[in-house]
Tab-separated table of C-alpha atoms in Angstrom:
chain	number	residue	atom	x	y	z
A	174	MET	CA	-0.006	0.006	0.030
A	175	ASP	CA	1.634	3.236	-1.149
A	176	LYS	CA	-1.278	5.623	-0.834
A	177	PRO	CA	-3.300	6.717	2.243
A	178	LEU	CA	-5.892	4.073	3.053
A	179	GLN	CA	-5.809	2.528	-0.444
A	180	ALA	CA	-8.119	-0.461	-0.372
A	181	ASP	CA	-6.995	-3.932	-1.375
A	182	THR	CA	-8.772	-4.745	-4.642
A	183	ALA	CA	-9.341	-8.318	-3.479
A	184	ARG	CA	-11.759	-7.203	-0.743
A	185	THR	CA	-14.746	-4.959	-0.488
A	186	PRO	CA	-15.167	-3.299	2.914
A	187	LEU	CA	-18.646	-3.100	4.411
A	188	LEU	CA	-18.142	0.545	5.377
A	189	SER	CA	-15.951	3.064	3.509
A	190	VAL	CA	-15.462	6.620	4.784
A	191	HIS	CA	-13.495	9.099	2.711
A	192	GLY	CA	-12.777	12.752	3.313
A	193	LEU	CA	-15.464	13.066	5.952
A	194	LYS	CA	-15.850	16.523	7.538
A	195	THR	CA	-18.329	17.476	10.247
A	196	TRP	CA	-18.072	21.071	11.425
A	197	PHE	CA	-20.370	22.840	13.839
A	198	PRO	CA	-21.075	26.596	13.671
A	199	TYR	CA	-20.681	28.807	16.708
A	200	GLY	CA	-21.657	32.358	17.404
A	201	SER	CA	-24.595	34.158	15.818
A	202	ARG	CA	-25.381	37.184	13.750
A	203	TRP	CA	-25.623	39.151	16.963
A	204	THR	CA	-21.985	38.494	17.939
A	205	SER	CA	-18.776	39.497	16.200
A	206	GLU	CA	-17.164	36.115	16.889
A	207	ARG	CA	-18.442	33.500	14.451
A	208	GLY	CA	-16.893	30.465	12.868
A	209	TRP	CA	-16.750	26.682	12.753
A	210	VAL	CA	-15.617	23.987	15.215
A	211	ARG	CA	-13.844	21.314	13.197
A	212	ALA	CA	-14.997	18.231	15.099
A	213	VAL	CA	-14.229	15.815	12.262
A	214	ASP	CA	-11.794	17.167	9.707
A	215	GLY	CA	-11.109	14.887	6.729
A	216	VAL	CA	-11.319	11.281	7.973
A	217	ASP	CA	-10.664	8.217	5.861
A	218	LEU	CA	-11.738	4.852	7.374
A	219	GLU	CA	-12.691	1.349	6.307
A	220	LEU	CA	-14.516	-1.403	8.192
A	221	ASP	CA	-14.551	-4.988	6.913
A	222	ARG	CA	-17.345	-7.465	7.306
A	223	GLY	CA	-17.251	-9.156	10.724
A	224	GLU	CA	-14.460	-6.895	11.935
A	225	VAL	CA	-14.211	-4.884	15.127
A	226	LEU	CA	-12.500	-1.544	14.566
A	227	GLY	CA	-11.491	0.341	17.705
A	228	LEU	CA	-11.518	4.134	17.660
A	229	VAL	CA	-9.591	5.742	20.510
A	230	GLY	CA	-8.484	9.222	21.529
A	231	GLU	CA	-8.787	11.663	24.405
A	232	SER	CA	-11.978	13.551	25.153
A	233	GLY	CA	-12.806	16.092	22.462
A	234	SER	CA	-10.917	14.265	19.714
A	235	GLY	CA	-14.079	13.746	17.629
A	236	LYS	CA	-14.707	10.053	18.179
A	237	THR	CA	-18.400	10.247	19.000
A	238	THR	CA	-19.023	12.836	16.288
A	239	LEU	CA	-17.414	10.526	13.744
A	240	GLY	CA	-19.582	7.619	14.855
A	241	ARG	CA	-22.733	9.693	14.663
A	242	SER	CA	-21.726	11.240	11.347
A	243	VAL	CA	-21.354	7.761	9.788
A	244	LEU	CA	-24.951	7.014	10.769
A	245	ARG	CA	-26.112	10.529	9.854
A	246	LEU	CA	-27.339	11.210	13.347
A	247	VAL	CA	-25.442	14.443	12.734
A	248	GLU	CA	-25.098	15.687	9.180
A	249	PRO	CA	-21.535	15.902	7.765
A	250	MET	CA	-20.528	18.893	5.695
A	251	GLU	CA	-18.743	16.923	2.994
A	252	GLY	CA	-17.177	13.579	2.226
A	253	SER	CA	-18.356	10.079	1.396
A	254	VAL	CA	-19.841	7.320	3.549
A	255	ARG	CA	-20.627	4.099	1.751
A	256	LEU	CA	-22.344	1.051	3.213
A	257	ASP	CA	-21.554	-1.579	0.550
A	258	ALA	CA	-22.268	0.360	-2.652
A	259	VAL	CA	-24.820	2.719	-1.110
A	260	GLU	CA	-23.749	6.370	-0.606
A	261	ILE	CA	-25.390	7.199	2.701
A	262	LEU	CA	-24.925	10.956	2.470
A	263	GLU	CA	-26.962	11.128	-0.759
A	264	LEU	CA	-30.043	9.333	0.612
A	265	SER	CA	-33.340	11.065	1.351
A	266	GLN	CA	-34.715	10.734	4.874
A	267	ARG	CA	-37.213	8.096	3.651
A	268	GLU	CA	-34.479	6.055	1.997
A	269	LEU	CA	-32.255	6.469	5.026
A	270	ARG	CA	-34.946	5.165	7.340
A	271	SER	CA	-35.127	1.857	5.465
A	272	LEU	CA	-31.303	1.559	5.570
A	273	ARG	CA	-31.118	2.155	9.291
A	274	ARG	CA	-32.039	-1.439	9.945
A	275	ARG	CA	-28.555	-2.361	8.683
A	276	MET	CA	-26.709	0.053	10.981
A	277	GLN	CA	-27.432	0.558	14.666
A	278	ILE	CA	-25.844	2.329	17.610
A	279	ILE	CA	-25.354	1.618	21.314
A	280	PHE	CA	-25.108	4.858	23.250
A	281	GLN	CA	-22.798	5.551	26.178
A	282	ASP	CA	-25.525	6.245	28.756
A	283	PRO	CA	-28.140	3.495	28.708
A	284	TYR	CA	-30.475	5.324	31.068
A	285	ALA	CA	-30.600	8.433	28.870
A	286	SER	CA	-31.109	6.378	25.705
A	287	LEU	CA	-34.054	4.320	27.086
A	288	ASN	CA	-37.543	5.815	27.460
A	289	PRO	CA	-38.238	5.862	31.218
A	290	ARG	CA	-42.010	5.685	30.596
A	291	MET	CA	-41.878	2.443	28.581
A	292	GLN	CA	-41.590	-1.059	29.889
A	293	ILE	CA	-38.697	-3.092	28.514
A	294	ARG	CA	-41.085	-5.214	26.436
A	295	LYS	CA	-42.301	-2.123	24.625
A	296	ILE	CA	-38.761	-0.755	24.117
A	297	LEU	CA	-37.670	-4.014	22.485
A	298	ALA	CA	-40.890	-4.571	20.581
A	299	GLU	CA	-40.753	-1.143	18.939
A	300	PRO	CA	-38.023	-1.936	16.308
A	301	LEU	CA	-39.618	-5.396	15.674
A	302	ARG	CA	-42.898	-3.765	14.842
A	303	LEU	CA	-41.400	-0.867	12.878
A	304	TYR	CA	-39.644	-3.176	10.466
A	305	ARG	CA	-42.341	-5.883	10.639
A	306	LEU	CA	-39.820	-8.579	11.545
A	307	VAL	CA	-42.339	-10.746	13.403
A	308	GLY	CA	-46.082	-11.163	13.533
A	309	LYS	CA	-48.171	-9.596	16.282
A	310	ASP	CA	-48.591	-12.921	18.045
A	311	GLN	CA	-44.814	-13.518	18.014
A	312	VAL	CA	-43.627	-10.217	19.500
A	313	GLU	CA	-43.578	-11.296	23.125
A	314	SER	CA	-41.629	-14.482	22.395
A	315	ALA	CA	-39.179	-12.518	20.218
A	316	VAL	CA	-38.623	-10.012	23.085
A	317	ALA	CA	-38.006	-12.915	25.493
A	318	ASP	CA	-35.425	-14.372	23.059
A	319	LEU	CA	-33.638	-11.046	22.878
A	320	LEU	CA	-33.443	-10.840	26.668
A	321	VAL	CA	-32.038	-14.336	26.922
A	322	ALA	CA	-29.468	-13.512	24.213
A	323	VAL	CA	-28.024	-10.691	26.374
A	324	GLY	CA	-28.061	-12.760	29.560
A	325	LEU	CA	-31.318	-11.580	31.164
A	326	GLU	CA	-34.373	-13.525	32.240
A	327	PRO	CA	-37.569	-13.063	30.185
A	328	TYR	CA	-39.422	-11.584	33.203
A	329	PHE	CA	-37.282	-8.405	32.797
A	330	MET	CA	-39.593	-7.411	29.991
A	331	TRP	CA	-42.161	-6.213	32.586
A	332	ARG	CA	-39.731	-3.833	34.259
A	333	TYR	CA	-39.017	-0.153	33.619
A	334	PRO	CA	-35.467	1.143	33.021
A	335	HIS	CA	-35.256	2.755	36.462
A	336	GLU	CA	-35.863	-0.630	38.092
A	337	MET	CA	-32.659	-2.052	36.638
A	338	SER	CA	-28.929	-1.634	37.284
A	339	GLY	CA	-26.588	0.139	34.919
A	340	GLY	CA	-25.249	-3.132	33.550
A	341	GLN	CA	-28.760	-4.505	32.998
A	342	ARG	CA	-29.815	-1.317	31.213
A	343	GLN	CA	-26.832	-1.534	28.906
A	344	ARG	CA	-27.779	-5.076	28.057
A	345	ILE	CA	-31.241	-3.824	27.137
A	346	ALA	CA	-29.596	-1.219	24.856
A	347	ILE	CA	-27.545	-3.959	23.190
A	348	ALA	CA	-30.678	-6.129	22.780
A	349	ARG	CA	-32.526	-3.195	21.136
A	350	ALA	CA	-29.645	-2.576	18.696
A	351	LEU	CA	-29.510	-6.267	17.773
A	352	ALA	CA	-33.310	-6.660	17.435
A	353	VAL	CA	-33.311	-5.629	13.773
A	354	GLN	CA	-30.346	-7.906	12.882
A	355	PRO	CA	-27.998	-5.139	11.715
A	356	ASP	CA	-24.866	-5.552	9.605
A	357	MET	CA	-22.969	-2.901	11.547
A	358	LEU	CA	-22.931	-1.554	15.095
A	359	VAL	CA	-21.466	1.739	16.352
A	360	ALA	CA	-20.712	1.133	20.055
A	361	ASP	CA	-20.126	4.542	21.598
A	362	GLU	CA	-18.279	4.036	24.929
A	363	PRO	CA	-20.660	1.149	25.760
A	364	VAL	CA	-18.994	0.194	29.043
A	365	SER	CA	-17.402	3.446	30.290
A	366	ALA	CA	-20.207	4.123	32.782
A	367	LEU	CA	-20.087	0.622	34.298
A	368	ASP	CA	-18.075	-0.957	37.101
A	369	VAL	CA	-15.030	-2.994	36.054
A	370	SER	CA	-16.680	-6.327	36.897
A	371	VAL	CA	-19.828	-5.425	34.976
A	372	GLN	CA	-17.693	-4.151	32.076
A	373	ALA	CA	-16.246	-7.629	31.611
A	374	GLN	CA	-19.700	-9.205	31.529
A	375	VAL	CA	-21.107	-6.701	29.057
A	376	LEU	CA	-18.049	-6.932	26.794
A	377	LYS	CA	-18.239	-10.719	26.719
A	378	ILE	CA	-21.910	-10.601	25.740
A	379	LEU	CA	-21.285	-8.008	23.081
A	380	LEU	CA	-18.380	-9.914	21.556
A	381	ASP	CA	-20.150	-13.273	21.700
A	382	LEU	CA	-23.115	-11.825	19.855
A	383	GLN	CA	-20.885	-10.010	17.376
A	384	GLU	CA	-18.988	-13.229	16.577
A	385	SER	CA	-22.037	-15.468	16.369
A	386	ARG	CA	-23.914	-13.072	14.092
A	387	GLY	CA	-20.963	-11.775	12.079
A	388	ILE	CA	-21.686	-8.124	12.801
A	389	SER	CA	-19.132	-5.448	12.001
A	390	MET	CA	-18.490	-3.008	14.826
A	391	LEU	CA	-17.028	0.449	15.256
A	392	PHE	CA	-16.012	0.364	18.929
A	393	ILE	CA	-15.451	3.865	20.347
A	394	SER	CA	-13.548	4.187	23.604
A	395	HIS	CA	-11.045	6.294	25.472
A	396	ASP	CA	-9.815	3.191	27.333
A	397	LEU	CA	-7.031	1.425	25.404
A	398	SER	CA	-7.101	-1.534	27.770
A	399	VAL	CA	-10.716	-2.213	26.738
A	400	VAL	CA	-9.978	-1.686	23.010
A	401	GLU	CA	-7.063	-4.131	23.303
A	402	ARG	CA	-9.483	-6.880	24.346
A	403	VAL	CA	-12.108	-6.348	21.671
A	404	ALA	CA	-10.721	-4.753	18.502
A	405	ASP	CA	-9.122	-6.445	15.481
A	406	ARG	CA	-7.797	-3.082	14.291
A	407	THR	CA	-7.489	0.246	16.069
A	408	ALA	CA	-7.496	3.834	14.771
A	409	VAL	CA	-6.224	6.673	16.914
A	410	MET	CA	-7.958	10.044	16.583
A	411	TYR	CA	-6.598	13.456	17.435
A	412	LEU	CA	-8.308	16.820	16.816
A	413	GLY	CA	-10.739	15.359	14.325
A	414	ARG	CA	-8.172	13.374	12.317
A	415	ILE	CA	-6.863	9.821	12.253
A	416	VAL	CA	-3.163	9.892	13.153
A	417	GLU	CA	-2.467	6.171	13.354
A	418	GLU	CA	-4.177	2.936	12.356
A	419	ALA	CA	-2.951	-0.652	12.633
A	420	PRO	CA	-3.888	-4.162	13.751
A	421	THR	CA	-4.489	-3.771	17.461
A	422	MET	CA	-1.635	-5.988	18.640
A	423	ASN	CA	0.803	-4.154	16.383
A	424	LEU	CA	-0.385	-0.784	17.593
A	425	ILE	CA	-0.241	-1.761	21.282
A	426	GLY	CA	3.132	-3.486	20.910
A	427	GLU	CA	4.864	-0.940	18.691
A	428	PRO	CA	3.073	2.423	18.481
A	429	LEU	CA	4.628	4.740	15.943
A	430	HIS	CA	2.944	8.096	16.337
A	431	PRO	CA	4.109	10.181	19.336
A	432	TYR	CA	0.517	10.805	20.370
A	433	THR	CA	-0.230	7.070	20.464
A	434	GLN	CA	2.906	6.487	22.460
A	435	ALA	CA	1.775	9.087	25.003
A	436	LEU	CA	-1.680	7.532	25.256
A	437	LEU	CA	-0.260	4.063	25.884
A	438	SER	CA	2.202	5.315	28.436
A	439	ALA	CA	-0.690	6.539	30.570
A	440	VAL	CA	-2.408	3.104	30.673
A	441	PRO	CA	-1.818	1.412	34.062
A	442	ASP	CA	-0.270	-2.063	33.808
A	443	PRO	CA	0.039	-4.362	36.871
A	444	ARG	CA	2.943	-6.217	35.223
A	445	PRO	CA	6.188	-4.414	36.108
A	446	ALA	CA	8.036	-5.781	33.053
A	447	HIS	CA	5.397	-4.308	30.704
A	448	ARG	CA	5.161	-0.833	32.185
A	449	ARG	CA	6.036	2.055	29.857
A	450	GLU	CA	7.869	5.170	30.880
A	451	ARG	CA	5.242	7.878	31.244
A	452	ILE	CA	5.316	10.468	28.516
A	453	ARG	CA	3.935	13.749	29.809
A	454	LEU	CA	2.773	16.105	27.088
A	455	SER	CA	3.329	19.823	27.389
A	456	GLY	CA	2.224	22.733	25.237
A	457	GLU	CA	-1.195	23.992	24.221
A	458	LEU	CA	-3.888	22.245	22.284
A	459	PRO	CA	-4.549	23.970	18.934
A	460	SER	CA	-7.921	25.665	18.714
A	461	PRO	CA	-10.471	23.460	16.889
A	462	THR	CA	-11.988	26.682	15.480
A	463	GLU	CA	-8.800	27.691	13.590
A	464	PRO	CA	-7.425	26.158	10.392
A	465	LEU	CA	-4.413	24.001	11.134
A	466	ILE	CA	-1.069	24.586	9.453
A	467	GLY	CA	1.225	21.584	9.650
A	468	CYS	CA	0.804	18.629	11.952
A	469	PRO	CA	-2.088	18.968	14.436
A	470	PHE	CA	0.096	17.418	17.164
A	471	ALA	CA	3.064	19.786	16.580
A	472	SER	CA	2.328	22.076	19.539
A	473	ARG	CA	2.504	19.146	22.007
A	474	CYS	CA	4.881	16.718	20.296
A	475	PRO	CA	8.197	16.035	22.154
A	476	GLU	CA	9.870	15.244	18.780
A	477	VAL	CA	8.596	18.220	16.793
A	478	ARG	CA	10.754	19.647	13.952
A	479	ASN	CA	10.376	22.576	11.604
A	480	LEU	CA	8.808	20.472	8.873
A	481	CYS	CA	6.013	19.477	11.273
A	482	ARG	CA	4.955	23.073	11.747
A	483	ARG	CA	4.835	23.764	7.999
A	484	GLU	CA	3.311	20.701	6.333
A	485	PRO	CA	0.510	18.358	7.457
A	486	PRO	CA	1.703	14.709	7.366
A	487	PRO	CA	-0.394	12.284	5.261
A	488	LEU	CA	-1.676	9.009	6.744
A	489	LEU	CA	0.740	6.519	5.069
A	490	GLU	CA	1.947	3.009	5.570
A	491	ALA	CA	4.943	3.048	7.892
A	492	LYS	CA	7.287	0.267	9.070
A	493	ARG	CA	4.816	-2.625	8.801
A	494	GLU	CA	2.211	-3.694	6.283
A	495	SER	CA	-1.216	-2.255	7.206
A	496	HIS	CA	0.368	0.024	9.853
A	497	LEU	CA	-0.476	3.663	8.994
A	498	ALA	CA	0.888	6.684	10.723
A	499	ALA	CA	0.455	10.421	10.027
A	500	CYS	CA	3.987	11.462	10.929
A	501	HIS	CA	6.793	12.811	8.728
A	502	PHE	CA	9.448	10.817	10.583
A	503	ARG	CA	7.902	7.345	10.865
């Protein structure tokens, strides 16, 4: 591969994202300060069938906005998002509604994403009825099967969200996303609000279902230790751009970009032999409202050189096959 994110002609990815930009306006006509926040600023990404792609970065890097832009829960300004051969950004709202069955999302906060006035049976039955997946007399048994699939007893269908724990609510959110048998899931920090012991249970359920059903998944997280357990490949995001992408074990074992190295150095490791020397970043974050000149990480990079401040580095294959890094010196 000698070009940024050039696809192998022998495979066709399920999801292809090219040049995606999602900017948000700020200010108003009543204020002198007006402009755009560049939340996602030219992202290229591919997701294969049955693959789990991790997306990591610190808060404010644009991970959630990218996930929602792919599903058109927020509208991108420009770019291309293709699910198979279908250009999602060109669809009307009516056409998009029929396509949504193929792509679902699991939100970070299960309590906020579940209707507190609806029993679980109604929450899970709603997508089944909307897409007419089962007959009226089969809805209750289908809801029971969904609950069992995520490790809950069928009697939970008679409860309301506030009567359940955080882990149980997240299982309901997973069951709702899987009810329509999607091809792709966007999992937006699905375990970040849960205790560590509950995280392990929910992750196991999610991965078992993903493997058994062959679902592709974009797994968004700020926790590299979680991504290491679940993702086949991992992309690192910084200020709305992908700065490194590689098979997860390669990225964890030999990170190339200085930002990735700093992220990994902050991950606690109980094994003394595996601990990395902590890299403490200094300098100021560039403003997301101003056009960037040069590398977006230049103001904080401990290895910055003059070239970094002048020219933005392209995302290119580095030392290993399929290992991409946006750095002039990798």
